Amino acid sequence: MSRTPTTRKRRPGAGSKWGGSPSSPKKPQSPLDLPPDMGMDMAPPPGGDDMPPPPEMPDWLEEAEQPPPGPLPERPRFKRPNKKDIRYTWDHVVGSWGFRQNQLPPIPGGSPASQAADRLLAVRKELGECERCGLCERSKSVVFGMGNPAADLVIVGEGPGAQEDQRGLPFVGPAGEMLDKMLAGVLGLSRSQVYILNIVKCRPPRNRDPLPEEIAACRPFLDAQLRALKPKVILALGSPASKTLLQTDEGIMRLRGSWHERDGVPLRPTLHPAYLLRRPQDKRKALEDLVAVKQRLTSGGS
């Protein structure tokens, strides 16, 4: 007696890791997916000429591996609003949206803090949504500064990073967390009691050091900020900030550990928090500088 053949039911997607029927082509294995000891020169599988030909390469993979014709397209440039489209206020110069846990104290009208805020506001209006150098083509925000405009201590870094560019505030990424710990642990200060800014206001690509022409474009606004703030002490973080403020070619390891002066204001260079994250063994050097800053602030900046 003959038996009627039965058809086995396949679950959906059986026979192919992409789904579909068993005859669906399988995704070719990239050399990057092979074990470390195997590469492009791996031996062919046994079987000789009797092996079936490999499946045709999918069109999408062929197109993806082909170099694009002609030059690569330029990255899109961010469109920044015109200066006339923004009504700048004290919020723009103190970074009020960055203070949540430690609220910035209110600025009474007619106080030294309000006068300093007004001076900063004039600088912010003149700066506008700056397009004075090429950094504007790759950055989203003008990171002006944040903190108390009547602060005795002004902290100067080199430039915004990725998170700073997104939020429009200086030192709010991992380096900012390190800076907060340095301020609280040694100086007993929060960022609502100091003022923080950078020598350039837009993010350099891939967080590289600012170029001389970029620093030169921002320099008038950096100088104007410091004149508006009138700090008793300046803390310069890292080599680019220290070199710019002191107009020197000396490296940070030569500059740190001693006091300098900028326009009659005591200035202390120290190691950048991002550097300390990479080399925690150098934290003691930064500690020495911060202790010196604390002593100078206690003595009234003299």
Coordinates of N, CA and C in Angstrom, one line a residue, residues 17 21 32-33 52 56 63 73 91 104 117 124 133 151 164 179 198-199 214 226 262 265-266 273 289:
K17 N 17.7 33.4 7.8 CA 17.8 34.3 8.9 C 17.2 35.6 8.6
S21 N 11.2 32.4 2.4 CA 11.3 31.0 2.0 C 12.8 30.5 2.2
L32 N 35.0 41.4 8.2 CA 35.0 41.9 9.5 C 34.3 41.0 10.6
D33 N 33.4 40.1 10.1 CA 32.7 39.3 11.0 C 33.4 38.0 11.3
P52 N 28.3 24.2 -5.1 CA 27.4 25.1 -5.9 C 28.0 26.5 -5.8
E56 N 24.3 35.2 -5.4 CA 24.6 36.6 -5.9 C 24.6 37.6 -4.8
E63 N 25.9 48.4 -3.8 CA 25.8 49.8 -3.9 C 26.4 50.5 -2.7
P73 N 29.6 65.0 -0.4 CA 28.8 66.2 -0.2 C 29.2 66.8 1.1
D91 N 18.9 86.0 31.4 CA 19.0 84.6 31.3 C 20.1 84.1 30.4
L104 N 20.4 79.8 41.1 CA 21.2 81.0 41.1 C 20.4 82.1 41.9
A117 N 25.6 92.1 35.2 CA 24.7 91.4 34.2 C 24.4 92.3 33.1
R124 N 26.7 90.2 25.0 CA 25.9 89.1 24.4 C 25.1 89.6 23.2
C133 N 33.6 83.0 12.5 CA 34.7 82.1 12.1 C 34.0 80.8 11.6
A151 N 30.5 87.3 40.8 CA 31.4 86.3 41.4 C 32.8 86.9 41.5
E164 N 27.8 70.5 25.9 CA 27.8 71.9 26.0 C 27.1 72.5 24.8
L179 N 34.7 69.3 37.4 CA 34.9 70.7 37.8 C 34.0 70.9 39.0
N198 N 34.3 80.2 28.3 CA 35.4 79.6 27.5 C 36.0 80.7 26.6
I199 N 37.2 80.4 26.1 CA 37.9 81.4 25.2 C 37.2 81.4 23.9
E214 N 40.4 81.1 15.1 CA 39.1 81.0 15.9 C 39.2 81.7 17.2
L226 N 35.5 89.6 30.5 CA 36.3 89.7 31.7 C 36.2 91.2 32.3
R262 N 46.9 89.1 34.8 CA 46.3 89.5 33.5 C 45.5 90.8 33.8
V265 N 44.7 91.4 37.4 CA 43.9 90.4 38.1 C 44.8 89.1 38.3
P266 N 44.9 88.6 39.5 CA 45.7 87.4 39.7 C 45.1 86.2 38.9
P273 N 40.0 69.7 33.7 CA 39.3 68.5 34.3 C 39.2 67.4 33.3
D289 N 47.0 73.9 43.0 CA 46.5 75.1 42.4 C 45.2 75.6 43.1

